[in-house]
């Protein structure tokens, strides 16, 4: 069994502390900073075997070196980020399996936000760490890749089992919802979800994780073929990629 603890970092980042219960293997996904993670480790496990990075941005690797030094951890990331992220130990390609104790993670290359961006997906644990590619009710900004790459990356995630739980890199859900509901303005499930998210955030609770099923119903970036969304954008004959591109551009200006 995989145990996941959510750690709030910086202003709106999430790092995730993992423990494979069968083997007492401990890891962290995207340690934004040293102190917040170290505090949790001291409280819970007093060890850290692996540091997993979805991509090279500072707010996802900020704690890497200090944690590695203190706990003698191994840094795991995409081959594409080998030269960018310092002191890495294990570099993986699309489709590779990373064995985290008895929990297997499949590496899925999802370029767009950055070129080397990967997700860590476990079929058995039914979880995906999606970094800054797929957010709850949104998707990441396109910095290094193309719209088409980002679109295809999200399409890959869409094909996973719908009961997969998504753990993303930031708490952007409320803001994403405000944008989504302007476009998908007749979506009752979305409106209900936004209510829940607002109440969670008010109580200081994360909106994460969210199931892929829920995202398929409410995340406009996963719904580019939806007739109501296309009609709202006056893009009746457009392709899914064209709709995606339009949505991403509108969101950038929101
Ligand atoms: Zn990023
Ligand atoms: Fe980020």
PDB file of C-alpha atoms and ligand atoms in Angstrom:
ATOM      1  CA  UNK A   1       0.000   0.000   0.000  1.00  0.00           C
ATOM      2  CA  UNK A   2       1.100   3.525  -0.776  1.00  0.00           C
ATOM      3  CA  UNK A   3       0.565   6.209   1.829  1.00  0.00           C
ATOM      4  CA  UNK A   4       0.516   9.806   0.620  1.00  0.00           C
ATOM      5  CA  UNK A   5       0.790  12.941   2.793  1.00  0.00           C
ATOM      6  CA  UNK A   6       0.150  16.345   1.295  1.00  0.00           C
ATOM      7  CA  UNK A   7       2.633  19.070   2.285  1.00  0.00           C
ATOM      8  CA  UNK A   8       1.857  22.689   1.531  1.00  0.00           C
ATOM      9  CA  UNK A   9       4.934  24.587   0.388  1.00  0.00           C
ATOM     10  CA  UNK A  10       5.756  28.164  -0.661  1.00  0.00           C
ATOM     11  CA  UNK A  11       2.586  30.100  -1.530  1.00  0.00           C
ATOM     12  CA  UNK A  12       0.554  27.507  -3.425  1.00  0.00           C
ATOM     13  CA  UNK A  13       2.759  24.477  -4.136  1.00  0.00           C
ATOM     14  CA  UNK A  14       2.107  20.917  -3.054  1.00  0.00           C
ATOM     15  CA  UNK A  15       4.828  18.399  -2.296  1.00  0.00           C
ATOM     16  CA  UNK A  16       3.855  14.824  -1.541  1.00  0.00           C
ATOM     17  CA  UNK A  17       5.504  12.588   0.997  1.00  0.00           C
ATOM     18  CA  UNK A  18       5.165   8.903   0.061  1.00  0.00           C
ATOM     19  CA  UNK A  19       5.599   5.697   1.974  1.00  0.00           C
ATOM     20  CA  UNK A  20       5.390   2.231   0.524  1.00  0.00           C
ATOM     21  CA  UNK A  21       4.048   0.451   3.578  1.00  0.00           C
ATOM     22  CA  UNK A  22       5.190  -3.032   2.550  1.00  0.00           C
ATOM     23  CA  UNK A  23       8.848  -2.132   2.343  1.00  0.00           C
ATOM     24  CA  UNK A  24       9.126   1.055   4.438  1.00  0.00           C
ATOM     25  CA  UNK A  25      10.376   2.951   1.400  1.00  0.00           C
ATOM     26  CA  UNK A  26       9.980   6.721   1.761  1.00  0.00           C
ATOM     27  CA  UNK A  27      10.011   9.361  -0.956  1.00  0.00           C
ATOM     28  CA  UNK A  28       8.929  12.856  -1.802  1.00  0.00           C
ATOM     29  CA  UNK A  29       7.468  14.180  -5.036  1.00  0.00           C
ATOM     30  CA  UNK A  30       8.563  17.709  -6.043  1.00  0.00           C
ATOM     31  CA  UNK A  31      10.068  19.058  -2.802  1.00  0.00           C
ATOM     32  CA  UNK A  32       9.594  22.797  -3.235  1.00  0.00           C
ATOM     33  CA  UNK A  33      11.619  23.658  -0.158  1.00  0.00           C
ATOM     34  CA  UNK A  34      13.695  21.925   2.480  1.00  0.00           C
ATOM     35  CA  UNK A  35      12.162  23.063   5.791  1.00  0.00           C
ATOM     36  CA  UNK A  36       8.515  22.042   5.299  1.00  0.00           C
ATOM     37  CA  UNK A  37       9.484  18.586   4.010  1.00  0.00           C
ATOM     38  CA  UNK A  38      12.160  18.017   6.634  1.00  0.00           C
ATOM     39  CA  UNK A  39       9.659  18.824   9.372  1.00  0.00           C
ATOM     40  CA  UNK A  40       7.233  16.150   8.091  1.00  0.00           C
ATOM     41  CA  UNK A  41       9.992  13.581   7.675  1.00  0.00           C
ATOM     42  CA  UNK A  42      11.230  14.175  11.221  1.00  0.00           C
ATOM     43  CA  UNK A  43       7.683  13.762  12.510  1.00  0.00           C
ATOM     44  CA  UNK A  44       6.816  10.652  10.493  1.00  0.00           C
ATOM     45  CA  UNK A  45       9.597   8.518   9.022  1.00  0.00           C
ATOM     46  CA  UNK A  46      13.070   9.911   9.821  1.00  0.00           C
ATOM     47  CA  UNK A  47      14.360   8.762   6.450  1.00  0.00           C
ATOM     48  CA  UNK A  48      14.031   9.660   2.791  1.00  0.00           C
ATOM     49  CA  UNK A  49      15.051   7.155   0.146  1.00  0.00           C
ATOM     50  CA  UNK A  50      13.941   8.911  -3.030  1.00  0.00           C
ATOM     51  CA  UNK A  51      13.256  12.401  -4.342  1.00  0.00           C
ATOM     52  CA  UNK A  52      11.047  12.354  -7.440  1.00  0.00           C
ATOM     53  CA  UNK A  53      10.938  15.409  -9.699  1.00  0.00           C
ATOM     54  CA  UNK A  54       8.247  15.898 -12.345  1.00  0.00           C
ATOM     55  CA  UNK A  55      10.185  18.761 -13.968  1.00  0.00           C
ATOM     56  CA  UNK A  56      13.066  21.155 -13.450  1.00  0.00           C
ATOM     57  CA  UNK A  57      11.324  24.333 -12.235  1.00  0.00           C
ATOM     58  CA  UNK A  58      12.692  25.792  -9.000  1.00  0.00           C
ATOM     59  CA  UNK A  59       9.407  25.447  -7.132  1.00  0.00           C
ATOM     60  CA  UNK A  60       9.544  21.665  -7.701  1.00  0.00           C
ATOM     61  CA  UNK A  61      13.201  20.961  -6.936  1.00  0.00           C
ATOM     62  CA  UNK A  62      14.046  23.672  -4.372  1.00  0.00           C
ATOM     63  CA  UNK A  63      14.533  21.186  -1.526  1.00  0.00           C
ATOM     64  CA  UNK A  64      16.447  18.574  -3.568  1.00  0.00           C
ATOM     65  CA  UNK A  65      20.036  19.161  -2.542  1.00  0.00           C
ATOM     66  CA  UNK A  66      19.561  19.809   1.169  1.00  0.00           C
ATOM     67  CA  UNK A  67      17.272  16.781   1.512  1.00  0.00           C
ATOM     68  CA  UNK A  68      19.664  14.614  -0.459  1.00  0.00           C
ATOM     69  CA  UNK A  69      22.570  15.680   1.703  1.00  0.00           C
ATOM     70  CA  UNK A  70      20.742  15.164   4.986  1.00  0.00           C
ATOM     71  CA  UNK A  71      19.068  11.834   4.163  1.00  0.00           C
ATOM     72  CA  UNK A  72      21.379  10.447   1.496  1.00  0.00           C
ATOM     73  CA  UNK A  73      18.406  10.178  -0.898  1.00  0.00           C
ATOM     74  CA  UNK A  74      18.480   9.375  -4.591  1.00  0.00           C
ATOM     75  CA  UNK A  75      17.114  11.966  -7.026  1.00  0.00           C
ATOM     76  CA  UNK A  76      14.835  10.524  -9.714  1.00  0.00           C
ATOM     77  CA  UNK A  77      13.836  12.498 -12.812  1.00  0.00           C
ATOM     78  CA  UNK A  78      13.385  12.429 -16.564  1.00  0.00           C
ATOM     79  CA  UNK A  79      16.393  11.821 -18.793  1.00  0.00           C
ATOM     80  CA  UNK A  80      15.597  15.127 -20.461  1.00  0.00           C
ATOM     81  CA  UNK A  81      16.249  16.969 -17.188  1.00  0.00           C
ATOM     82  CA  UNK A  82      19.495  15.150 -16.385  1.00  0.00           C
ATOM     83  CA  UNK A  83      21.663  18.155 -17.254  1.00  0.00           C
ATOM     84  CA  UNK A  84      19.296  20.739 -15.757  1.00  0.00           C
ATOM     85  CA  UNK A  85      18.524  19.221 -12.345  1.00  0.00           C
ATOM     86  CA  UNK A  86      21.703  18.922 -10.282  1.00  0.00           C
ATOM     87  CA  UNK A  87      23.091  15.718  -8.779  1.00  0.00           C
ATOM     88  CA  UNK A  88      20.505  13.291 -10.130  1.00  0.00           C
ATOM     89  CA  UNK A  89      20.889   9.542  -9.600  1.00  0.00           C
ATOM     90  CA  UNK A  90      18.178   7.824 -11.637  1.00  0.00           C
ATOM     91  CA  UNK A  91      17.088   9.129 -15.054  1.00  0.00           C
ATOM     92  CA  UNK A  92      14.039   7.680 -16.722  1.00  0.00           C
ATOM     93  CA  UNK A  93      12.434   7.628 -20.150  1.00  0.00           C
ATOM     94  CA  UNK A  94       8.812   7.423 -21.216  1.00  0.00           C
ATOM     95  CA  UNK A  95       7.374   4.016 -20.343  1.00  0.00           C
ATOM     96  CA  UNK A  96      10.086   3.118 -17.825  1.00  0.00           C
ATOM     97  CA  UNK A  97       8.989   1.561 -14.556  1.00  0.00           C
ATOM     98  CA  UNK A  98      10.419   3.005 -11.373  1.00  0.00           C
ATOM     99  CA  UNK A  99      10.043   0.569  -8.489  1.00  0.00           C
ATOM    100  CA  UNK A 100       9.329   2.461  -5.312  1.00  0.00           C
ATOM    101  CA  UNK A 101       9.462  -0.439  -2.880  1.00  0.00           C
ATOM    102  CA  UNK A 102       6.594  -2.621  -4.036  1.00  0.00           C
ATOM    103  CA  UNK A 103       4.771   0.266  -5.690  1.00  0.00           C
ATOM    104  CA  UNK A 104       5.539   0.481  -9.392  1.00  0.00           C
ATOM    105  CA  UNK A 105       5.444   3.887 -11.037  1.00  0.00           C
ATOM    106  CA  UNK A 106       5.250   4.155 -14.794  1.00  0.00           C
ATOM    107  CA  UNK A 107       6.949   7.241 -16.159  1.00  0.00           C
ATOM    108  CA  UNK A 108       4.776   9.071 -18.666  1.00  0.00           C
ATOM    109  CA  UNK A 109       6.500  11.776 -20.722  1.00  0.00           C
ATOM    110  CA  UNK A 110       4.111  14.716 -20.880  1.00  0.00           C
ATOM    111  CA  UNK A 111       5.914  17.641 -22.558  1.00  0.00           C
ATOM    112  CA  UNK A 112       4.399  21.111 -22.949  1.00  0.00           C
ATOM    113  CA  UNK A 113       4.889  22.995 -19.685  1.00  0.00           C
ATOM    114  CA  UNK A 114       8.545  21.983 -20.010  1.00  0.00           C
ATOM    115  CA  UNK A 115      10.064  19.677 -22.611  1.00  0.00           C
ATOM    116  CA  UNK A 116      11.185  17.036 -20.137  1.00  0.00           C
ATOM    117  CA  UNK A 117       8.099  17.013 -17.933  1.00  0.00           C
ATOM    118  CA  UNK A 118       7.041  13.579 -16.695  1.00  0.00           C
ATOM    119  CA  UNK A 119       4.203  12.168 -14.627  1.00  0.00           C
ATOM    120  CA  UNK A 120       4.601   9.281 -12.198  1.00  0.00           C
ATOM    121  CA  UNK A 121       1.675   6.905 -12.545  1.00  0.00           C
ATOM    122  CA  UNK A 122       0.906   3.837 -10.428  1.00  0.00           C
ATOM    123  CA  UNK A 123      -1.747   1.527 -11.802  1.00  0.00           C
ATOM    124  CA  UNK A 124      -2.012  -0.484  -8.585  1.00  0.00           C
ATOM    125  CA  UNK A 125      -2.106   2.489  -6.222  1.00  0.00           C
ATOM    126  CA  UNK A 126      -4.403   4.276  -8.722  1.00  0.00           C
ATOM    127  CA  UNK A 127      -2.567   7.575  -8.482  1.00  0.00           C
ATOM    128  CA  UNK A 128      -0.782   9.972 -10.796  1.00  0.00           C
ATOM    129  CA  UNK A 129       1.557  12.800  -9.857  1.00  0.00           C
ATOM    130  CA  UNK A 130       0.941  15.208 -12.707  1.00  0.00           C
ATOM    131  CA  UNK A 131       3.199  18.131 -11.724  1.00  0.00           C
ATOM    132  CA  UNK A 132       2.352  21.300 -13.641  1.00  0.00           C
ATOM    133  CA  UNK A 133       0.739  19.572 -16.634  1.00  0.00           C
ATOM    134  CA  UNK A 134      -2.733  18.599 -15.499  1.00  0.00           C
ATOM    135  CA  UNK A 135      -4.149  20.666 -12.645  1.00  0.00           C
ATOM    136  CA  UNK A 136      -7.414  20.211 -10.859  1.00  0.00           C
ATOM    137  CA  UNK A 137      -9.889  22.066 -13.146  1.00  0.00           C
ATOM    138  CA  UNK A 138      -7.065  23.333 -15.340  1.00  0.00           C
ATOM    139  CA  UNK A 139      -3.770  22.700 -17.066  1.00  0.00           C
ATOM    140  CA  UNK A 140      -0.297  24.180 -16.871  1.00  0.00           C
ATOM    141  CA  UNK A 141       1.038  27.091 -18.843  1.00  0.00           C
ATOM    142  CA  UNK A 142       2.983  26.227 -21.951  1.00  0.00           C
ATOM    143  CA  UNK A 143       6.545  27.451 -21.447  1.00  0.00           C
ATOM    144  CA  UNK A 144       8.900  25.225 -23.420  1.00  0.00           C
ATOM    145  CA  UNK A 145       6.699  23.056 -25.598  1.00  0.00           C
ATOM    146  CA  UNK A 146       3.976  23.610 -28.176  1.00  0.00           C
ATOM    147  CA  UNK A 147       0.213  23.670 -27.767  1.00  0.00           C
ATOM    148  CA  UNK A 148       0.075  20.406 -29.644  1.00  0.00           C
ATOM    149  CA  UNK A 149       2.530  18.741 -27.233  1.00  0.00           C
ATOM    150  CA  UNK A 150       0.540  19.907 -24.225  1.00  0.00           C
ATOM    151  CA  UNK A 151      -2.706  18.762 -25.820  1.00  0.00           C
ATOM    152  CA  UNK A 152      -1.256  15.316 -26.553  1.00  0.00           C
ATOM    153  CA  UNK A 153       0.149  15.057 -23.029  1.00  0.00           C
ATOM    154  CA  UNK A 154      -3.264  15.702 -21.555  1.00  0.00           C
ATOM    155  CA  UNK A 155      -4.834  13.220 -23.959  1.00  0.00           C
ATOM    156  CA  UNK A 156      -2.420  10.577 -22.597  1.00  0.00           C
ATOM    157  CA  UNK A 157      -3.618  11.209 -19.050  1.00  0.00           C
ATOM    158  CA  UNK A 158      -7.250  11.123 -20.208  1.00  0.00           C
ATOM    159  CA  UNK A 159      -6.794   7.497 -21.284  1.00  0.00           C
ATOM    160  CA  UNK A 160      -5.859   6.249 -17.797  1.00  0.00           C
ATOM    161  CA  UNK A 161      -8.487   4.464 -15.677  1.00  0.00           C
ATOM    162  CA  UNK A 162     -11.052   7.017 -14.538  1.00  0.00           C
ATOM    163  CA  UNK A 163     -10.721   6.077 -10.863  1.00  0.00           C
ATOM    164  CA  UNK A 164      -7.102   7.300 -10.870  1.00  0.00           C
ATOM    165  CA  UNK A 165      -6.503  10.002  -8.274  1.00  0.00           C
ATOM    166  CA  UNK A 166      -4.663  13.078  -9.508  1.00  0.00           C
ATOM    167  CA  UNK A 167      -2.095  14.810  -7.323  1.00  0.00           C
ATOM    168  CA  UNK A 168      -0.909  17.980  -9.032  1.00  0.00           C
ATOM    169  CA  UNK A 169       1.766  20.564  -8.288  1.00  0.00           C
ATOM    170  CA  UNK A 170      -0.264  23.593  -7.207  1.00  0.00           C
ATOM    171  CA  UNK A 171      -3.441  24.663  -5.444  1.00  0.00           C
ATOM    172  CA  UNK A 172      -4.958  26.538  -8.378  1.00  0.00           C
ATOM    173  CA  UNK A 173      -8.371  24.876  -8.300  1.00  0.00           C
ATOM    174  CA  UNK A 174     -10.487  27.787  -7.152  1.00  0.00           C
ATOM    175  CA  UNK A 175      -9.050  30.199  -9.705  1.00  0.00           C
ATOM    176  CA  UNK A 176      -9.249  27.547 -12.421  1.00  0.00           C
ATOM    177  CA  UNK A 177     -12.899  27.018 -11.562  1.00  0.00           C
ATOM    178  CA  UNK A 178     -13.680  30.713 -11.969  1.00  0.00           C
ATOM    179  CA  UNK A 179     -12.354  30.578 -15.509  1.00  0.00           C
ATOM    180  CA  UNK A 180     -13.905  27.211 -16.375  1.00  0.00           C
ATOM    181  CA  UNK A 181     -17.421  28.179 -15.369  1.00  0.00           C
ATOM    182  CA  UNK A 182     -17.382  31.188 -17.693  1.00  0.00           C
ATOM    183  CA  UNK A 183     -16.892  28.837 -20.619  1.00  0.00           C
ATOM    184  CA  UNK A 184     -18.720  25.719 -19.449  1.00  0.00           C
ATOM    185  CA  UNK A 185     -21.560  27.742 -17.994  1.00  0.00           C
ATOM    186  CA  UNK A 186     -24.260  25.075 -18.115  1.00  0.00           C
ATOM    187  CA  UNK A 187     -22.213  22.363 -16.386  1.00  0.00           C
ATOM    188  CA  UNK A 188     -24.009  21.513 -13.154  1.00  0.00           C
ATOM    189  CA  UNK A 189     -21.339  19.084 -11.952  1.00  0.00           C
ATOM    190  CA  UNK A 190     -18.745  21.838 -12.380  1.00  0.00           C
ATOM    191  CA  UNK A 191     -20.825  24.325 -10.406  1.00  0.00           C
ATOM    192  CA  UNK A 192     -21.326  21.814  -7.603  1.00  0.00           C
ATOM    193  CA  UNK A 193     -17.623  21.070  -7.577  1.00  0.00           C
ATOM    194  CA  UNK A 194     -16.703  24.752  -7.347  1.00  0.00           C
ATOM    195  CA  UNK A 195     -18.913  25.056  -4.276  1.00  0.00           C
ATOM    196  CA  UNK A 196     -17.122  22.149  -2.614  1.00  0.00           C
ATOM    197  CA  UNK A 197     -13.712  23.520  -3.520  1.00  0.00           C
ATOM    198  CA  UNK A 198     -14.528  26.950  -2.109  1.00  0.00           C
ATOM    199  CA  UNK A 199     -15.692  25.427   1.155  1.00  0.00           C
ATOM    200  CA  UNK A 200     -12.560  23.257   1.403  1.00  0.00           C
ATOM    201  CA  UNK A 201     -10.254  26.184   0.753  1.00  0.00           C
ATOM    202  CA  UNK A 202     -12.093  28.298   3.324  1.00  0.00           C
ATOM    203  CA  UNK A 203     -11.391  25.614   5.918  1.00  0.00           C
ATOM    204  CA  UNK A 204      -7.736  25.498   4.913  1.00  0.00           C
ATOM    205  CA  UNK A 205      -8.114  22.075   3.280  1.00  0.00           C
ATOM    206  CA  UNK A 206      -6.579  21.134  -0.058  1.00  0.00           C
ATOM    207  CA  UNK A 207      -8.795  20.531  -3.107  1.00  0.00           C
ATOM    208  CA  UNK A 208      -6.437  17.679  -3.979  1.00  0.00           C
ATOM    209  CA  UNK A 209      -6.600  14.825  -4.855  1.00  0.00           C
ATOM    210  CA  UNK A 210      -9.346  14.636  -7.440  1.00  0.00           C
ATOM    211  CA  UNK A 211     -10.369  11.631  -9.502  1.00  0.00           C
ATOM    212  CA  UNK A 212      -9.857  11.565 -13.238  1.00  0.00           C
ATOM    213  CA  UNK A 213     -13.576  10.784 -13.551  1.00  0.00           C
ATOM    214  CA  UNK A 214     -14.388  14.062 -11.839  1.00  0.00           C
ATOM    215  CA  UNK A 215     -11.915  15.950 -14.027  1.00  0.00           C
ATOM    216  CA  UNK A 216     -13.392  14.419 -17.193  1.00  0.00           C
ATOM    217  CA  UNK A 217     -16.750  15.867 -16.121  1.00  0.00           C
ATOM    218  CA  UNK A 218     -15.507  19.304 -15.079  1.00  0.00           C
ATOM    219  CA  UNK A 219     -12.097  20.253 -16.523  1.00  0.00           C
ATOM    220  CA  UNK A 220     -12.648  22.187 -19.761  1.00  0.00           C
ATOM    221  CA  UNK A 221      -9.184  21.276 -21.033  1.00  0.00           C
ATOM    222  CA  UNK A 222     -10.311  17.632 -21.028  1.00  0.00           C
ATOM    223  CA  UNK A 223     -13.595  18.524 -22.721  1.00  0.00           C
ATOM    224  CA  UNK A 224     -12.476  20.117 -25.979  1.00  0.00           C
ATOM    225  CA  UNK A 225     -14.907  17.969 -27.974  1.00  0.00           C
ATOM    226  CA  UNK A 226     -17.897  19.093 -25.898  1.00  0.00           C
ATOM    227  CA  UNK A 227     -20.539  20.711 -28.110  1.00  0.00           C
ATOM    228  CA  UNK A 228     -21.630  23.284 -25.537  1.00  0.00           C
ATOM    229  CA  UNK A 229     -18.056  24.447 -24.998  1.00  0.00           C
ATOM    230  CA  UNK A 230     -17.460  24.637 -28.747  1.00  0.00           C
ATOM    231  CA  UNK A 231     -20.657  26.552 -29.214  1.00  0.00           C
ATOM    232  CA  UNK A 232     -19.759  29.010 -26.414  1.00  0.00           C
ATOM    233  CA  UNK A 233     -16.459  29.673 -28.210  1.00  0.00           C
ATOM    234  CA  UNK A 234     -18.208  29.813 -31.587  1.00  0.00           C
ATOM    235  CA  UNK A 235     -15.914  27.061 -32.826  1.00  0.00           C
ATOM    236  CA  UNK A 236     -18.475  24.570 -34.132  1.00  0.00           C
ATOM    237  CA  UNK A 237     -16.257  23.018 -36.782  1.00  0.00           C
ATOM    238  CA  UNK A 238     -12.953  23.292 -34.963  1.00  0.00           C
ATOM    239  CA  UNK A 239     -10.706  20.373 -34.039  1.00  0.00           C
ATOM    240  CA  UNK A 240     -10.059  19.424 -30.415  1.00  0.00           C
ATOM    241  CA  UNK A 241      -6.546  20.879 -30.681  1.00  0.00           C
ATOM    242  CA  UNK A 242      -7.928  24.181 -31.976  1.00  0.00           C
ATOM    243  CA  UNK A 243     -10.388  24.349 -29.097  1.00  0.00           C
ATOM    244  CA  UNK A 244      -7.628  23.491 -26.624  1.00  0.00           C
ATOM    245  CA  UNK A 245      -5.380  26.204 -28.047  1.00  0.00           C
ATOM    246  CA  UNK A 246      -8.164  28.770 -27.797  1.00  0.00           C
ATOM    247  CA  UNK A 247      -8.916  27.798 -24.188  1.00  0.00           C
ATOM    248  CA  UNK A 248      -5.259  27.908 -23.158  1.00  0.00           C
ATOM    249  CA  UNK A 249      -4.829  31.350 -24.777  1.00  0.00           C
ATOM    250  CA  UNK A 250      -7.956  32.685 -23.055  1.00  0.00           C
ATOM    251  CA  UNK A 251      -6.766  31.293 -19.722  1.00  0.00           C
ATOM    252  CA  UNK A 252      -3.362  32.996 -20.153  1.00  0.00           C
ATOM    253  CA  UNK A 253      -5.198  36.339 -20.344  1.00  0.00           C
ATOM    254  CA  UNK A 254      -7.653  35.585 -17.543  1.00  0.00           C
TER     255      UNK A 254
HETATM  256 ZN1  LIG B   1       6.467  24.374 -13.350  1.00  0.00          ZN
HETATM  257 FE1  LIG B   2       5.187  24.865 -10.498  1.00  0.00          FE
END
